[in-house]
């Protein structure tokens, strides 16, 4: 019987999260503790990429992290973003977040509906004369570049922030007594081995969300006990609930 599960994500902001339903239904303790954190590049580091923000007429945002670090870097670089700059976001939620930094105007903010860049492409193609700058994490694949190239768009991807291990304190290491660990990115699995180089899995169950995360678990020589998404359970909470029901 599992009693204590570590979820390597921030604590849900809403009490209506399915995780809390699982905790009540199965009598398990859920601890939310990210293994990774995001930090921005310094102005000096960004300059090494030889990218001039003002050479571009539109910015593509794939996350709120991208928005925060774009405007933070612009301020550090003393770059004044022109009123004519356009913003293309993968979701409306991300688009609305821009209000934190600039006045929101529908005529210059565009957004998709699914959270996937490919579904934002038709809007970008309608504005084919724009020069697109895409702020990214240090961990990104070439598929974005290939996708934009295939549509004949003028674009440049640049790194503005990076994912690093959110190191555990000595006290946290001593109290690491979980029956199950849930990971959502390869970086999270890497952080486990960094913080606990002598980690012996033993009876500790491990769950992974996404094929890349599952692959990282295997490459680290760890046993994967739970994998999501699946056709039947597209979310980690759904897969976790099913798993707990099966081992009751």
Short mmCIF file of C-alpha atoms in Angstrom, two decimals:
data_model
loop_
_atom_site.label_atom_id
_atom_site.label_comp_id
_atom_site.label_asym_id
_atom_site.label_seq_id
_atom_site.Cartn_x
_atom_site.Cartn_y
_atom_site.Cartn_z
CA UNK A 1 0.00 0.00 0.00
CA UNK A 2 1.35 3.40 -0.97
CA UNK A 3 1.17 6.00 1.76
CA UNK A 4 3.28 8.93 0.56
CA UNK A 5 3.66 10.14 -3.04
CA UNK A 6 5.93 12.93 -4.26
CA UNK A 7 4.55 14.90 -7.21
CA UNK A 8 7.40 16.83 -8.85
CA UNK A 9 5.24 19.83 -9.73
CA UNK A 10 4.14 23.00 -7.91
CA UNK A 11 1.23 22.66 -5.53
CA UNK A 12 -2.11 23.13 -7.35
CA UNK A 13 -3.58 26.60 -6.90
CA UNK A 14 -7.12 25.25 -6.70
CA UNK A 15 -8.60 22.98 -4.03
CA UNK A 16 -10.57 21.34 -6.85
CA UNK A 17 -7.49 19.64 -8.27
CA UNK A 18 -8.00 15.91 -9.04
CA UNK A 19 -4.91 15.23 -6.94
CA UNK A 20 -6.82 16.17 -3.78
CA UNK A 21 -9.65 13.84 -4.76
CA UNK A 22 -7.12 11.03 -5.08
CA UNK A 23 -5.62 11.81 -1.68
CA UNK A 24 -9.04 11.62 -0.03
CA UNK A 25 -10.23 8.53 -1.88
CA UNK A 26 -7.11 6.42 -1.31
CA UNK A 27 -5.86 7.90 1.95
CA UNK A 28 -2.46 8.83 0.55
CA UNK A 29 -0.32 11.83 1.38
CA UNK A 30 0.64 13.86 -1.68
CA UNK A 31 3.67 16.13 -1.42
CA UNK A 32 4.18 18.68 -4.21
CA UNK A 33 7.85 19.47 -4.63
CA UNK A 34 9.34 20.48 -8.02
CA UNK A 35 12.70 18.94 -8.83
CA UNK A 36 13.49 21.67 -11.35
CA UNK A 37 13.16 25.44 -11.63
CA UNK A 38 13.47 27.96 -14.42
CA UNK A 39 15.98 30.80 -14.37
CA UNK A 40 16.64 33.51 -16.92
CA UNK A 41 19.82 34.12 -18.83
CA UNK A 42 21.79 37.21 -17.94
CA UNK A 43 22.04 40.03 -20.47
CA UNK A 44 25.67 39.08 -21.03
CA UNK A 45 24.78 35.46 -21.77
CA UNK A 46 22.00 36.49 -24.14
CA UNK A 47 24.29 38.85 -26.08
CA UNK A 48 26.53 35.90 -26.94
CA UNK A 49 23.77 34.63 -29.24
CA UNK A 50 24.09 37.85 -31.27
CA UNK A 51 20.33 38.34 -31.47
CA UNK A 52 18.89 41.85 -31.67
CA UNK A 53 15.30 41.94 -30.42
CA UNK A 54 14.50 45.06 -32.42
CA UNK A 55 15.31 43.25 -35.67
CA UNK A 56 12.04 41.36 -35.25
CA UNK A 57 8.45 42.51 -35.61
CA UNK A 58 6.65 39.66 -33.84
CA UNK A 59 7.33 37.47 -30.80
CA UNK A 60 6.08 33.90 -30.42
CA UNK A 61 5.35 32.85 -26.83
CA UNK A 62 4.92 29.19 -25.91
CA UNK A 63 4.69 29.73 -22.13
CA UNK A 64 4.39 32.34 -19.39
CA UNK A 65 8.05 31.65 -18.55
CA UNK A 66 8.93 32.87 -22.05
CA UNK A 67 6.96 36.10 -21.49
CA UNK A 68 8.57 36.79 -18.10
CA UNK A 69 12.11 36.26 -19.31
CA UNK A 70 11.61 38.09 -22.61
CA UNK A 71 10.49 41.30 -20.91
CA UNK A 72 13.03 40.94 -18.10
CA UNK A 73 15.87 40.61 -20.60
CA UNK A 74 14.55 43.50 -22.68
CA UNK A 75 14.68 45.68 -19.56
CA UNK A 76 18.21 44.55 -18.68
CA UNK A 77 19.32 45.20 -22.26
CA UNK A 78 17.60 48.62 -22.14
CA UNK A 79 15.55 47.73 -25.17
CA UNK A 80 12.26 49.59 -25.54
CA UNK A 81 9.72 47.31 -27.16
CA UNK A 82 7.87 49.28 -29.88
CA UNK A 83 4.08 49.64 -29.78
CA UNK A 84 3.95 48.01 -33.20
CA UNK A 85 5.35 44.70 -31.91
CA UNK A 86 2.96 41.77 -32.42
CA UNK A 87 2.63 38.76 -30.13
CA UNK A 88 1.61 35.22 -31.09
CA UNK A 89 0.76 32.88 -28.20
CA UNK A 90 -0.12 29.19 -28.16
CA UNK A 91 -3.12 29.75 -25.82
CA UNK A 92 -5.41 32.59 -24.78
CA UNK A 93 -4.27 32.20 -21.16
CA UNK A 94 -0.69 32.93 -22.19
CA UNK A 95 -1.86 35.82 -24.37
CA UNK A 96 -3.71 37.41 -21.46
CA UNK A 97 -0.59 37.09 -19.30
CA UNK A 98 1.10 39.66 -21.56
CA UNK A 99 -0.99 42.31 -19.77
CA UNK A 100 1.51 42.03 -16.93
CA UNK A 101 3.98 43.88 -19.13
CA UNK A 102 2.19 45.72 -21.94
CA UNK A 103 -1.27 47.04 -22.71
CA UNK A 104 -3.33 44.25 -24.24
CA UNK A 105 -4.61 45.06 -27.71
CA UNK A 106 -6.38 42.44 -29.76
CA UNK A 107 -5.05 43.84 -33.00
CA UNK A 108 -1.51 42.91 -32.02
CA UNK A 109 -2.04 39.81 -29.84
CA UNK A 110 -2.97 36.51 -31.48
CA UNK A 111 -3.46 33.10 -29.90
CA UNK A 112 -4.19 29.47 -30.64
CA UNK A 113 -6.61 27.16 -28.85
CA UNK A 114 -4.80 23.87 -28.22
CA UNK A 115 -1.47 24.90 -26.72
CA UNK A 116 0.39 23.39 -29.68
CA UNK A 117 2.52 25.56 -31.93
CA UNK A 118 1.32 23.77 -35.05
CA UNK A 119 -2.20 25.09 -34.44
CA UNK A 120 -0.86 28.65 -34.21
CA UNK A 121 0.87 28.37 -37.59
CA UNK A 122 -2.19 29.34 -39.73
CA UNK A 123 -2.36 32.69 -37.90
CA UNK A 124 1.35 33.24 -38.39
CA UNK A 125 1.09 32.41 -42.09
CA UNK A 126 -1.56 35.11 -42.45
CA UNK A 127 1.13 37.53 -41.25
CA UNK A 128 3.88 36.08 -43.44
CA UNK A 129 5.75 39.37 -43.77
CA UNK A 130 6.52 39.47 -40.04
CA UNK A 131 9.94 38.58 -38.71
CA UNK A 132 9.33 36.16 -35.84
CA UNK A 133 11.49 35.79 -32.73
CA UNK A 134 10.83 32.71 -30.59
CA UNK A 135 12.14 32.87 -26.98
CA UNK A 136 12.93 29.33 -25.83
CA UNK A 137 14.33 27.28 -22.97
CA UNK A 138 17.78 25.77 -23.30
CA UNK A 139 15.96 22.45 -23.75
CA UNK A 140 14.09 22.48 -27.06
CA UNK A 141 14.03 20.29 -30.12
CA UNK A 142 14.58 21.23 -33.74
CA UNK A 143 10.99 20.42 -34.71
CA UNK A 144 9.97 24.04 -34.09
CA UNK A 145 12.62 25.31 -36.49
CA UNK A 146 11.65 22.71 -39.08
CA UNK A 147 7.95 23.56 -38.75
CA UNK A 148 8.47 27.29 -39.27
CA UNK A 149 10.89 26.65 -42.12
CA UNK A 150 8.32 24.45 -43.86
CA UNK A 151 5.88 27.38 -43.94
CA UNK A 152 8.42 29.80 -45.34
CA UNK A 153 8.29 32.06 -42.28
CA UNK A 154 11.11 34.42 -41.35
CA UNK A 155 12.09 33.38 -37.83
CA UNK A 156 14.81 33.01 -35.25
CA UNK A 157 14.81 30.85 -32.12
CA UNK A 158 16.83 32.07 -29.16
CA UNK A 159 17.46 30.84 -25.62
CA UNK A 160 16.24 33.24 -22.92
CA UNK A 161 15.86 30.91 -19.94
CA UNK A 162 17.02 27.51 -18.77
CA UNK A 163 15.84 24.63 -16.65
CA UNK A 164 18.06 23.77 -13.68
CA UNK A 165 17.88 21.42 -10.73
CA UNK A 166 16.00 22.78 -7.71
CA UNK A 167 18.41 21.33 -5.17
CA UNK A 168 17.12 19.70 -2.02
CA UNK A 169 18.14 20.91 1.42
CA UNK A 170 19.92 18.59 3.84
CA UNK A 171 16.68 18.28 5.81
CA UNK A 172 14.73 17.32 2.68
CA UNK A 173 17.30 14.68 1.80
CA UNK A 174 17.04 13.17 5.30
CA UNK A 175 13.24 13.08 5.08
CA UNK A 176 13.11 11.56 1.60
CA UNK A 177 10.81 8.68 2.51
CA UNK A 178 8.38 8.49 -0.42
CA UNK A 179 6.68 5.36 -1.69
CA UNK A 180 6.23 6.79 -5.18
CA UNK A 181 7.77 9.56 -7.31
CA UNK A 182 5.97 11.19 -10.23
CA UNK A 183 8.03 12.94 -12.92
CA UNK A 184 6.90 15.19 -15.77
CA UNK A 185 10.12 15.94 -17.65
CA UNK A 186 13.53 14.37 -18.33
CA UNK A 187 15.10 17.27 -16.41
CA UNK A 188 13.18 16.20 -13.30
CA UNK A 189 14.62 12.68 -13.52
CA UNK A 190 18.10 14.16 -13.99
CA UNK A 191 17.57 16.26 -10.87
CA UNK A 192 16.74 13.13 -8.88
CA UNK A 193 20.09 11.54 -9.73
CA UNK A 194 21.90 14.82 -9.05
CA UNK A 195 20.36 15.32 -5.60
CA UNK A 196 20.49 11.63 -4.71
CA UNK A 197 23.52 10.12 -6.51
CA UNK A 198 23.23 6.93 -4.45
CA UNK A 199 19.48 6.57 -4.95
CA UNK A 200 18.43 2.92 -4.66
CA UNK A 201 14.93 2.49 -6.06
CA UNK A 202 14.07 -0.71 -4.26
CA UNK A 203 10.31 -0.71 -3.63
CA UNK A 204 9.88 2.96 -4.58
CA UNK A 205 7.47 3.24 -7.51
CA UNK A 206 8.19 5.70 -10.32
CA UNK A 207 5.67 7.30 -12.66
CA UNK A 208 6.52 9.31 -15.77
CA UNK A 209 4.47 11.63 -17.95
CA UNK A 210 5.43 11.69 -21.61
CA UNK A 211 7.65 9.42 -23.71
CA UNK A 212 10.78 11.53 -23.22
CA UNK A 213 10.43 11.33 -19.43
CA UNK A 214 9.82 7.58 -19.56
CA UNK A 215 12.89 7.16 -21.75
CA UNK A 216 15.02 9.10 -19.27
CA UNK A 217 13.83 6.89 -16.42
CA UNK A 218 14.92 3.79 -18.35
CA UNK A 219 18.27 5.30 -19.36
CA UNK A 220 19.00 6.05 -15.71
CA UNK A 221 18.58 2.36 -14.94
CA UNK A 222 15.36 2.91 -12.98
CA UNK A 223 12.17 0.87 -13.09
CA UNK A 224 9.11 2.55 -14.58
CA UNK A 225 5.91 1.52 -12.80
CA UNK A 226 3.43 4.03 -14.21
CA UNK A 227 3.37 5.70 -17.61
CA UNK A 228 1.04 8.42 -18.91
CA UNK A 229 -0.53 9.57 -21.11
CA UNK A 230 -2.27 6.58 -22.64
CA UNK A 231 -5.36 6.43 -24.89
CA UNK A 232 -7.38 5.42 -21.86
CA UNK A 233 -5.79 7.86 -19.39
CA UNK A 234 -4.56 11.07 -21.04
CA UNK A 235 -3.71 12.72 -17.69
CA UNK A 236 -1.33 11.74 -14.91
CA UNK A 237 -4.13 11.99 -12.34
CA UNK A 238 -6.30 9.57 -14.30
CA UNK A 239 -3.45 7.11 -14.70
CA UNK A 240 -2.48 7.43 -11.03
CA UNK A 241 -6.04 6.77 -9.85
CA UNK A 242 -6.27 3.65 -12.00
CA UNK A 243 -2.89 2.46 -10.72
CA UNK A 244 -3.89 2.90 -7.07
CA UNK A 245 -7.16 1.06 -7.65
CA UNK A 246 -5.29 -1.90 -9.13
CA UNK A 247 -2.86 -2.27 -6.23
CA UNK A 248 -5.40 -1.83 -3.43
#
